[in-house]
Amino acid sequence: MEVIVASTVGVLTAGGVYLMLRLRTFPVILGLAMLSYAVNVFLFSSGRLAIDQAPILSLYEDLSYSDPLPQALVLTAIVISFGMTAVLVMIGLGAYLECETDQIDIESPDTDEAGEDRTEKDAKA
Amino acid sequence: MNDGGHLLFYIAALPFLGALVPGIMIRAGRNACASFTAVPTALALVLLGMLAPAVLRGEVIQAEIMWLPQLGLSASFFLDGLGLMFAAMILGVGLLITLYARYYLSGDDPMGQFYTYLLLFQGAMLGIVISDNILLLLIFWELTSLSSFLLIGYWKHLPEGRQGARMALAVTGAGGLALIGGMLILGNIAGSYNLTDILTQGEAIRASEWYLPALILILLGAFTKSAQFPFHFWLPHAMAAPTPVSAYLHSATMVKAGVFLLARMWPVLAGTEAWFYIVATTGLVTTVLGAFIALFKDDLKALLAFSTVSHLGLLTMLLGFGSPFAAVVAVFHILNHLTFKAALFMTVGIVDHEAKTRAISRLGGLRHLMPITFLIGTAGALSMAGIPLFNGFLSKEMMLDAASDTVWAGSDWAVPVLATLGSLLSVAYSFRFIVHVFFGPVRDDYPAKPHDPGFGLWAAPALLIVAVVAIGVAPFLAGPIVAVASGAVIGGDLPYYSLKIWHGVNAALFMSIIAVAGGLVLLAAHRPLLRAWDAAPRPEAKAIFDALIGWAVAATRSVTEWSHNGTISRYLAIFTVASVGLGWIAYSGGGLAAPSREVLPVPPVIAVGFVLLVTATLWVATMHHNRFQALVMIGIIGLSISAGFVYLSAPDLALTQISVETVTIMLLLLALHFMPKTTPKESPMGLKLRDAAIAGVAGLGVAGLAYAFMIRDVDTISAFHLDNSYEGGGGTNVVNVILVDFRGYDTYGEIIVLGIAGFVIYALMQALLNGPAARRLKNADYSQDRSRDRHPLMMVVVTRVLMPIAVLVGIYLFLRGHNQPGGGFVAGLVIAIALLMQYMASGFAWTQERKKFEYHTLIGFGMIIAGLTGLAAWLLGNPFLTSEYGYITLPPIEKFGLGTAFAFDLGVFLTVLGAVMLMLYSLSRIARFAGETVNVEPMDYDPGERVADEKTEV
């Protein structure tokens, strides 16, 4: 089981990083969402794995429980990562609507030769 | 702490407090401004005078305020003889400079600024000499570099001023960095950052293997500050500053900071071979080189600047000798050099001010035109040359005496000969100063008609010259201060020395005579020598410095432009690779303990889920060009993870994950509607392979890390939460109790973040819809994406029926959250989904009309309720967010616990609901701008009406 969880984290991280390195906003957002899954599972797994030991206390018998602390942290992390994904989506959408392109790379104006040409043209115009 | 120790704090603080005043007082006029600048200086001087008797008796006054003693951080000051001498010099000359600058600066110069900078500098300099904690000393050290930068560049319109200021900052700042390293090493060896402790540990420090690195770093700091070869070049360029600044910083105080540091550290660092060869040699080279260059400078200030370099070299050399007698001479010469050099700088300032030039070739014959200035300047220069009856003579004789028996690398003539050469050159340029400026015929081509200035301008140098002559004639006047300061430098018994004019016929006297005679001969041969000097090729320090800086800038720029080129994918790639690299370093640094946990078995259903998840992930990664498909796959991943949480004993996580998943997919779908539906295939194969390699390595690393810790046990604090959840928090769902009770503060912060995210999205949308994007949206054609039946009957009916059920489920999850899986987060999400279904089924406008409250208000109320719950704990005298609970029995229901945690969870619930709704509502508002028709009916196609129509037709 540990191997499964660890490879889940690994596969999701790899997928997330790969998508994060793409050149358009939408895959990058998907990549970050996937990466946040990976992080959540990773954090969760730091409490070690347990089966049928949900941290719901039984008042009547003595049981062992899984570690509740990482679960609490991950719970808020899931909600927060939703909030962050939403903000990213909004920024990505806004950028697309304003610039009519969803490319994420900015060409630096002072190193780009084409950029200089453009300003010269502007000056002439 | 001795009596009066607290006065040290006032002395240290006064200049900084005073620095606030001139900028304001300049509105009341230049005299008021100057007077108010003098007040803090004079006050500090008075306070120092109150402490002086005790120090002269040999006491050391200490004062300390602890800040972080564990880190060795404290504001501690101490005043011993050396500190007293320097502090008196700094404040005394500061007072004179204030007076001088009042008359020197012209009406166009912003005087308020000048005095503010001056006081800042004074405070920093004073801090250096009275700091006990070396970390504090380092801060003041850097402050002198910064404030001198402001002062050198005071005439902002002059390019020389700006360049000189930059150069000074670069050189002294670099030295300051080295000094920080050296001081930290020193503090580590000594086990304390307090100078008073370090000074007692000399032997341990000299024996330490870290001695040499510490020494070299500290010397780098001292040498750059005190303009020692090969860092001497910044000082002449700093002469672009107004003359009061040159007189104060570049002769009397700041450049002496390096010498001060050498003197301060003398008991700890001196006495080794490394110290002797590095310090004495550098000093010797600097003193000869500086004097030699000074001889050929046409600019009077440059002449004085190189002369200062030469004298600083002299001081460094004396301290470098490592003998107590030489240290006494150094202390005495510090005092003498201050008096005559500051007076000389002010004289040059007066000449410059009146004749409007300070080029020696354009001057001459001024003794008739400016008799007072002539007297002051001549007296200063004679002292600089080391002529009897002036104080320069006394310390020069003693210096030659110290040099005459110093053996350098087995040679007993090298140091005496070079020291004599240095004083010979010194005589030559001093006499050149007198003869070429004041003697000779009166010219008729001065840029302005020179005459003596008013009393205000010559008072300060005249006072200094009085001191020059007084000490020169009656050396015992300086006796007490020299004795106590030397005692502080040596840190032990004083050697035999006597401050008097006539020491009898000895080697030093002959060396002195040779120096004076040789100097006069050099002056007589100055004209051909100057021609030879001008013809000789020599390295230009500024050009070398500029080339070095240019090279450094080009190198950093190429790094920056490679790594920071505006491509976010590149940053992320660098970031990922760096993280993996750091992880690898950390991993290879330490070993792993043996696995201590049994590995759990894998049931087939989990294996199936895993395969599903991996397939979906690979699908998204490789086929993400079809964005809609990618979204579906993301949904599969999220659901698989929720299933995993269920299996692995985390019901709360599963509930949250599944509802967040739903909301996320809805959000992304909404956004996708307005974005391109496909991603163009534009990445070249090489890039894809590179990214895949990075991603693969990152994934492997994280997977390995996760696996490594999952098969090992660890002690956690969770047992505490499990034990106290029911007794202390009144709930059996430990995860929920942690969220609303144990770590309620975290949760409070998190709902605030979520609320802010909601508002950010709303604000962004608002800005977007007021910009050009709104027009573009209006003109875009979305008709092809649209289904004929946008609000299908089945969906409308089902969501209407589901609404109360979903709300009920939400309330149920919320209420039982404290004891069973559920709680505010999940409940908020479930109810949000129930509401969103209505938006989806019947459209934005229809649902909006039936909305009775604003989502902003929900967020606000949620935060207020959670916050008030926290504050309520204060009423009971407990810390913020301490929870209270009790058991309540309502007849039909079993006894249940009700606590303040419930109210807090209500706040969480409302905020989550409000934030999620606000986010999706904001996005769906775009639709209104994208030409979506507004429907007032719940569905487009109403079968009831259709039937009625058909009936009427029939």
PDB file of N, CA and C in Angstrom, chain A residues 19-93:
ATOM      1  N   LEU A  19       3.141  19.595 -16.703  1.00  0.00           N
ATOM      2  CA  LEU A  19       2.123  20.528 -17.210  1.00  0.00           C
ATOM      3  C   LEU A  19       2.459  21.970 -16.831  1.00  0.00           C
ATOM      4  N   MET A  20       3.038  22.114 -15.657  1.00  0.00           N
ATOM      5  CA  MET A  20       3.401  23.447 -15.171  1.00  0.00           C
ATOM      6  C   MET A  20       4.418  24.103 -16.101  1.00  0.00           C
ATOM      7  N   LEU A  21       5.197  23.274 -16.804  1.00  0.00           N
ATOM      8  CA  LEU A  21       6.237  23.816 -17.681  1.00  0.00           C
ATOM      9  C   LEU A  21       5.729  24.061 -19.096  1.00  0.00           C
ATOM     10  N   ARG A  22       4.429  23.851 -19.334  1.00  0.00           N
ATOM     11  CA  ARG A  22       3.891  24.127 -20.676  1.00  0.00           C
ATOM     12  C   ARG A  22       3.809  25.630 -20.908  1.00  0.00           C
ATOM     13  N   LEU A  23       3.435  25.996 -22.145  1.00  0.00           N
ATOM     14  CA  LEU A  23       3.552  27.398 -22.531  1.00  0.00           C
ATOM     15  C   LEU A  23       2.223  28.143 -22.569  1.00  0.00           C
ATOM     16  N   ARG A  24       1.125  27.462 -22.208  1.00  0.00           N
ATOM     17  CA  ARG A  24      -0.176  28.139 -22.213  1.00  0.00           C
ATOM     18  C   ARG A  24      -0.766  28.111 -20.813  1.00  0.00           C
ATOM     19  N   THR A  25      -1.652  29.062 -20.522  1.00  0.00           N
ATOM     20  CA  THR A  25      -2.127  29.163 -19.141  1.00  0.00           C
ATOM     21  C   THR A  25      -2.928  27.945 -18.708  1.00  0.00           C
ATOM     22  N   PHE A  26      -3.785  27.441 -19.571  1.00  0.00           N
ATOM     23  CA  PHE A  26      -4.706  26.395 -19.115  1.00  0.00           C
ATOM     24  C   PHE A  26      -3.967  25.141 -18.629  1.00  0.00           C
ATOM     25  N   PRO A  27      -3.057  24.592 -19.430  1.00  0.00           N
ATOM     26  CA  PRO A  27      -2.317  23.428 -18.905  1.00  0.00           C
ATOM     27  C   PRO A  27      -1.534  23.759 -17.638  1.00  0.00           C
ATOM     28  N   VAL A  28      -1.025  24.988 -17.534  1.00  0.00           N
ATOM     29  CA  VAL A  28      -0.273  25.333 -16.333  1.00  0.00           C
ATOM     30  C   VAL A  28      -1.193  25.281 -15.113  1.00  0.00           C
ATOM     31  N   ILE A  29      -2.419  25.788 -15.287  1.00  0.00           N
ATOM     32  CA  ILE A  29      -3.368  25.748 -14.157  1.00  0.00           C
ATOM     33  C   ILE A  29      -3.691  24.299 -13.802  1.00  0.00           C
ATOM     34  N   LEU A  30      -3.926  23.487 -14.834  1.00  0.00           N
ATOM     35  CA  LEU A  30      -4.182  22.068 -14.560  1.00  0.00           C
ATOM     36  C   LEU A  30      -2.989  21.454 -13.839  1.00  0.00           C
ATOM     37  N   GLY A  31      -1.785  21.822 -14.280  1.00  0.00           N
ATOM     38  CA  GLY A  31      -0.584  21.274 -13.661  1.00  0.00           C
ATOM     39  C   GLY A  31      -0.498  21.652 -12.197  1.00  0.00           C
ATOM     40  N   LEU A  32      -0.817  22.917 -11.915  1.00  0.00           N
ATOM     41  CA  LEU A  32      -0.739  23.347 -10.515  1.00  0.00           C
ATOM     42  C   LEU A  32      -1.803  22.644  -9.685  1.00  0.00           C
ATOM     43  N   ALA A  33      -2.997  22.448 -10.283  1.00  0.00           N
ATOM     44  CA  ALA A  33      -4.047  21.730  -9.556  1.00  0.00           C
ATOM     45  C   ALA A  33      -3.560  20.318  -9.242  1.00  0.00           C
ATOM     46  N   MET A  34      -2.947  19.698 -10.233  1.00  0.00           N
ATOM     47  CA  MET A  34      -2.463  18.324 -10.050  1.00  0.00           C
ATOM     48  C   MET A  34      -1.358  18.276  -9.000  1.00  0.00           C
ATOM     49  N   LEU A  35      -0.513  19.300  -9.053  1.00  0.00           N
ATOM     50  CA  LEU A  35       0.555  19.372  -8.064  1.00  0.00           C
ATOM     51  C   LEU A  35      -0.025  19.529  -6.658  1.00  0.00           C
ATOM     52  N   SER A  36      -1.138  20.254  -6.545  1.00  0.00           N
ATOM     53  CA  SER A  36      -1.694  20.422  -5.203  1.00  0.00           C
ATOM     54  C   SER A  36      -2.312  19.106  -4.722  1.00  0.00           C
ATOM     55  N   TYR A  37      -2.851  18.292  -5.652  1.00  0.00           N
ATOM     56  CA  TYR A  37      -3.266  16.932  -5.236  1.00  0.00           C
ATOM     57  C   TYR A  37      -2.066  16.204  -4.644  1.00  0.00           C
ATOM     58  N   ALA A  38      -0.961  16.268  -5.399  1.00  0.00           N
ATOM     59  CA  ALA A  38       0.229  15.539  -4.970  1.00  0.00           C
ATOM     60  C   ALA A  38       0.664  16.003  -3.583  1.00  0.00           C
ATOM     61  N   VAL A  39       0.669  17.318  -3.392  1.00  0.00           N
ATOM     62  CA  VAL A  39       1.107  17.851  -2.100  1.00  0.00           C
ATOM     63  C   VAL A  39       0.162  17.384  -0.998  1.00  0.00           C
ATOM     64  N   ASN A  40      -1.143  17.425  -1.285  1.00  0.00           N
ATOM     65  CA  ASN A  40      -2.105  17.014  -0.258  1.00  0.00           C
ATOM     66  C   ASN A  40      -1.900  15.556   0.140  1.00  0.00           C
ATOM     67  N   VAL A  41      -1.761  14.692  -0.857  1.00  0.00           N
ATOM     68  CA  VAL A  41      -1.562  13.272  -0.542  1.00  0.00           C
ATOM     69  C   VAL A  41      -0.240  13.084   0.195  1.00  0.00           C
ATOM     70  N   PHE A  42       0.763  13.837  -0.224  1.00  0.00           N
ATOM     71  CA  PHE A  42       2.077  13.754   0.419  1.00  0.00           C
ATOM     72  C   PHE A  42       1.964  14.112   1.899  1.00  0.00           C
ATOM     73  N   LEU A  43       1.299  15.255   2.159  1.00  0.00           N
ATOM     74  CA  LEU A  43       1.127  15.681   3.554  1.00  0.00           C
ATOM     75  C   LEU A  43       0.343  14.625   4.336  1.00  0.00           C
ATOM     76  N   PHE A  44      -0.695  14.138   3.697  1.00  0.00           N
ATOM     77  CA  PHE A  44      -1.522  13.131   4.366  1.00  0.00           C
ATOM     78  C   PHE A  44      -0.684  11.905   4.716  1.00  0.00           C
ATOM     79  N   SER A  45       0.151  11.479   3.772  1.00  0.00           N
ATOM     80  CA  SER A  45       0.923  10.255   4.001  1.00  0.00           C
ATOM     81  C   SER A  45       1.960  10.452   5.101  1.00  0.00           C
ATOM     82  N   SER A  46       2.275  11.692   5.424  1.00  0.00           N
ATOM     83  CA  SER A  46       3.250  11.902   6.500  1.00  0.00           C
ATOM     84  C   SER A  46       2.687  11.442   7.838  1.00  0.00           C
ATOM     85  N   GLY A  47       1.362  11.255   7.919  1.00  0.00           N
ATOM     86  CA  GLY A  47       0.780  10.704   9.147  1.00  0.00           C
ATOM     87  C   GLY A  47       0.815   9.186   9.156  1.00  0.00           C
ATOM     88  N   ARG A  48       1.476   8.584   8.176  1.00  0.00           N
ATOM     89  CA  ARG A  48       1.550   7.122   8.012  1.00  0.00           C
ATOM     90  C   ARG A  48       0.158   6.571   7.663  1.00  0.00           C
ATOM     91  N   LEU A  49       0.161   5.411   7.026  1.00  0.00           N
ATOM     92  CA  LEU A  49      -1.099   4.862   6.523  1.00  0.00           C
ATOM     93  C   LEU A  49      -1.750   3.959   7.566  1.00  0.00           C
ATOM     94  N   ALA A  50      -3.063   3.955   7.575  1.00  0.00           N
ATOM     95  CA  ALA A  50      -3.798   3.079   8.492  1.00  0.00           C
ATOM     96  C   ALA A  50      -5.130   2.750   7.839  1.00  0.00           C
ATOM     97  N   ILE A  51      -5.587   1.558   8.061  1.00  0.00           N
ATOM     98  CA  ILE A  51      -6.853   1.151   7.461  1.00  0.00           C
ATOM     99  C   ILE A  51      -7.858   0.864   8.575  1.00  0.00           C
ATOM    100  N   ASP A  52      -9.064   1.335   8.371  1.00  0.00           N
ATOM    101  CA  ASP A  52     -10.148   1.150   9.351  1.00  0.00           C
ATOM    102  C   ASP A  52      -9.782   1.712  10.718  1.00  0.00           C
ATOM    103  N   GLN A  53      -9.120   2.826  10.720  1.00  0.00           N
ATOM    104  CA  GLN A  53      -8.783   3.435  12.016  1.00  0.00           C
ATOM    105  C   GLN A  53      -9.072   4.930  11.962  1.00  0.00           C
ATOM    106  N   ALA A  54     -10.226   5.299  11.394  1.00  0.00           N
ATOM    107  CA  ALA A  54     -10.547   6.712  11.257  1.00  0.00           C
ATOM    108  C   ALA A  54     -10.500   7.389  12.622  1.00  0.00           C
ATOM    109  N   PRO A  55      -9.989   8.603  12.664  1.00  0.00           N
ATOM    110  CA  PRO A  55      -9.836   9.273  13.966  1.00  0.00           C
ATOM    111  C   PRO A  55     -11.153   9.798  14.509  1.00  0.00           C
ATOM    112  N   ILE A  56     -12.131   8.914  14.604  1.00  0.00           N
ATOM    113  CA  ILE A  56     -13.397   9.262  15.243  1.00  0.00           C
ATOM    114  C   ILE A  56     -13.409   8.471  16.545  1.00  0.00           C
ATOM    115  N   LEU A  57     -13.357   9.157  17.646  1.00  0.00           N
ATOM    116  CA  LEU A  57     -13.185   8.457  18.916  1.00  0.00           C
ATOM    117  C   LEU A  57     -14.414   7.600  19.240  1.00  0.00           C
ATOM    118  N   SER A  58     -14.136   6.434  19.728  1.00  0.00           N
ATOM    119  CA  SER A  58     -15.221   5.612  20.222  1.00  0.00           C
ATOM    120  C   SER A  58     -15.258   5.760  21.740  1.00  0.00           C
ATOM    121  N   LEU A  59     -16.477   6.058  22.245  1.00  0.00           N
ATOM    122  CA  LEU A  59     -16.565   6.280  23.690  1.00  0.00           C
ATOM    123  C   LEU A  59     -16.701   4.964  24.441  1.00  0.00           C
ATOM    124  N   TYR A  60     -16.872   3.890  23.699  1.00  0.00           N
ATOM    125  CA  TYR A  60     -17.223   2.651  24.375  1.00  0.00           C
ATOM    126  C   TYR A  60     -16.128   1.607  24.347  1.00  0.00           C
ATOM    127  N   GLU A  61     -15.197   1.710  23.428  1.00  0.00           N
ATOM    128  CA  GLU A  61     -14.131   0.702  23.434  1.00  0.00           C
ATOM    129  C   GLU A  61     -12.791   1.368  23.135  1.00  0.00           C
ATOM    130  N   ASP A  62     -11.743   0.658  23.445  1.00  0.00           N
ATOM    131  CA  ASP A  62     -10.408   1.192  23.263  1.00  0.00           C
ATOM    132  C   ASP A  62      -9.883   0.792  21.888  1.00  0.00           C
ATOM    133  N   LEU A  63      -9.732   1.743  20.997  1.00  0.00           N
ATOM    134  CA  LEU A  63      -9.278   1.426  19.633  1.00  0.00           C
ATOM    135  C   LEU A  63      -8.000   2.222  19.338  1.00  0.00           C
ATOM    136  N   SER A  64      -7.357   1.827  18.260  1.00  0.00           N
ATOM    137  CA  SER A  64      -6.244   2.678  17.821  1.00  0.00           C
ATOM    138  C   SER A  64      -6.727   3.498  16.631  1.00  0.00           C
ATOM    139  N   TYR A  65      -6.142   4.687  16.490  1.00  0.00           N
ATOM    140  CA  TYR A  65      -6.616   5.621  15.473  1.00  0.00           C
ATOM    141  C   TYR A  65      -5.466   6.067  14.587  1.00  0.00           C
ATOM    142  N   SER A  66      -5.830   6.484  13.367  1.00  0.00           N
ATOM    143  CA  SER A  66      -4.791   7.062  12.509  1.00  0.00           C
ATOM    144  C   SER A  66      -4.485   8.478  12.998  1.00  0.00           C
ATOM    145  N   ASP A  67      -3.397   9.000  12.474  1.00  0.00           N
ATOM    146  CA  ASP A  67      -2.913  10.314  12.928  1.00  0.00           C
ATOM    147  C   ASP A  67      -3.855  11.422  12.433  1.00  0.00           C
ATOM    148  N   PRO A  68      -4.534  12.134  13.345  1.00  0.00           N
ATOM    149  CA  PRO A  68      -5.515  13.129  12.882  1.00  0.00           C
ATOM    150  C   PRO A  68      -4.896  14.457  12.437  1.00  0.00           C
ATOM    151  N   LEU A  69      -3.682  14.740  12.890  1.00  0.00           N
ATOM    152  CA  LEU A  69      -3.142  16.090  12.642  1.00  0.00           C
ATOM    153  C   LEU A  69      -2.887  16.361  11.157  1.00  0.00           C
ATOM    154  N   PRO A  70      -2.191  15.459  10.442  1.00  0.00           N
ATOM    155  CA  PRO A  70      -2.011  15.725   9.010  1.00  0.00           C
ATOM    156  C   PRO A  70      -3.355  15.806   8.290  1.00  0.00           C
ATOM    157  N   GLN A  71      -4.311  15.045   8.771  1.00  0.00           N
ATOM    158  CA  GLN A  71      -5.633  15.097   8.126  1.00  0.00           C
ATOM    159  C   GLN A  71      -6.245  16.480   8.265  1.00  0.00           C
ATOM    160  N   ALA A  72      -6.134  17.042   9.455  1.00  0.00           N
ATOM    161  CA  ALA A  72      -6.694  18.382   9.658  1.00  0.00           C
ATOM    162  C   ALA A  72      -5.974  19.392   8.777  1.00  0.00           C
ATOM    163  N   LEU A  73      -4.648  19.255   8.708  1.00  0.00           N
ATOM    164  CA  LEU A  73      -3.885  20.198   7.880  1.00  0.00           C
ATOM    165  C   LEU A  73      -4.268  20.055   6.415  1.00  0.00           C
ATOM    166  N   VAL A  74      -4.398  18.801   5.961  1.00  0.00           N
ATOM    167  CA  VAL A  74      -4.720  18.576   4.551  1.00  0.00           C
ATOM    168  C   VAL A  74      -6.114  19.073   4.237  1.00  0.00           C
ATOM    169  N   LEU A  75      -7.026  18.941   5.200  1.00  0.00           N
ATOM    170  CA  LEU A  75      -8.398  19.387   4.945  1.00  0.00           C
ATOM    171  C   LEU A  75      -8.420  20.869   4.591  1.00  0.00           C
ATOM    172  N   THR A  76      -7.753  21.662   5.403  1.00  0.00           N
ATOM    173  CA  THR A  76      -7.744  23.087   5.064  1.00  0.00           C
ATOM    174  C   THR A  76      -6.935  23.322   3.795  1.00  0.00           C
ATOM    175  N   ALA A  77      -5.880  22.522   3.602  1.00  0.00           N
ATOM    176  CA  ALA A  77      -5.065  22.711   2.396  1.00  0.00           C
ATOM    177  C   ALA A  77      -5.889  22.459   1.139  1.00  0.00           C
ATOM    178  N   ILE A  78      -6.774  21.468   1.196  1.00  0.00           N
ATOM    179  CA  ILE A  78      -7.614  21.187   0.019  1.00  0.00           C
ATOM    180  C   ILE A  78      -8.460  22.409  -0.307  1.00  0.00           C
ATOM    181  N   VAL A  79      -9.070  22.985   0.732  1.00  0.00           N
ATOM    182  CA  VAL A  79      -9.950  24.125   0.495  1.00  0.00           C
ATOM    183  C   VAL A  79      -9.154  25.332   0.010  1.00  0.00           C
ATOM    184  N   ILE A  80      -8.008  25.555   0.650  1.00  0.00           N
ATOM    185  CA  ILE A  80      -7.191  26.705   0.236  1.00  0.00           C
ATOM    186  C   ILE A  80      -6.688  26.512  -1.189  1.00  0.00           C
ATOM    187  N   SER A  81      -6.295  25.290  -1.542  1.00  0.00           N
ATOM    188  CA  SER A  81      -5.762  25.121  -2.895  1.00  0.00           C
ATOM    189  C   SER A  81      -6.867  25.320  -3.919  1.00  0.00           C
ATOM    190  N   PHE A  82      -8.105  25.022  -3.521  1.00  0.00           N
ATOM    191  CA  PHE A  82      -9.208  25.372  -4.422  1.00  0.00           C
ATOM    192  C   PHE A  82      -9.263  26.890  -4.619  1.00  0.00           C
ATOM    193  N   GLY A  83      -9.158  27.621  -3.505  1.00  0.00           N
ATOM    194  CA  GLY A  83      -9.192  29.076  -3.604  1.00  0.00           C
ATOM    195  C   GLY A  83      -8.093  29.600  -4.510  1.00  0.00           C
ATOM    196  N   MET A  84      -6.903  29.035  -4.363  1.00  0.00           N
ATOM    197  CA  MET A  84      -5.781  29.502  -5.172  1.00  0.00           C
ATOM    198  C   MET A  84      -5.975  29.136  -6.645  1.00  0.00           C
ATOM    199  N   THR A  85      -6.466  27.929  -6.882  1.00  0.00           N
ATOM    200  CA  THR A  85      -6.745  27.554  -8.268  1.00  0.00           C
ATOM    201  C   THR A  85      -7.740  28.533  -8.877  1.00  0.00           C
ATOM    202  N   ALA A  86      -8.756  28.892  -8.081  1.00  0.00           N
ATOM    203  CA  ALA A  86      -9.764  29.814  -8.600  1.00  0.00           C
ATOM    204  C   ALA A  86      -9.129  31.156  -8.956  1.00  0.00           C
ATOM    205  N   VAL A  87      -8.255  31.650  -8.094  1.00  0.00           N
ATOM    206  CA  VAL A  87      -7.604  32.933  -8.389  1.00  0.00           C
ATOM    207  C   VAL A  87      -6.762  32.811  -9.660  1.00  0.00           C
ATOM    208  N   LEU A  88      -6.050  31.693  -9.786  1.00  0.00           N
ATOM    209  CA  LEU A  88      -5.224  31.493 -10.982  1.00  0.00           C
ATOM    210  C   LEU A  88      -6.079  31.445 -12.239  1.00  0.00           C
ATOM    211  N   VAL A  89      -7.183  30.733 -12.143  1.00  0.00           N
ATOM    212  CA  VAL A  89      -8.079  30.645 -13.299  1.00  0.00           C
ATOM    213  C   VAL A  89      -8.526  32.038 -13.695  1.00  0.00           C
ATOM    214  N   MET A  90      -8.873  32.806 -12.690  1.00  0.00           N
ATOM    215  CA  MET A  90      -9.362  34.163 -12.952  1.00  0.00           C
ATOM    216  C   MET A  90      -8.275  35.001 -13.605  1.00  0.00           C
ATOM    217  N   ILE A  91      -7.050  34.884 -13.091  1.00  0.00           N
ATOM    218  CA  ILE A  91      -5.950  35.669 -13.667  1.00  0.00           C
ATOM    219  C   ILE A  91      -5.690  35.208 -15.101  1.00  0.00           C
ATOM    220  N   GLY A  92      -5.690  33.883 -15.288  1.00  0.00           N
ATOM    221  CA  GLY A  92      -5.448  33.348 -16.621  1.00  0.00           C
ATOM    222  C   GLY A  92      -6.519  33.804 -17.598  1.00  0.00           C
ATOM    223  N   LEU A  93      -7.753  33.755 -17.143  1.00  0.00           N
ATOM    224  CA  LEU A  93      -8.855  34.165 -18.000  1.00  0.00           C
ATOM    225  C   LEU A  93      -8.762  35.654 -18.314  1.00  0.00           C
TER     226      LEU A  93
END
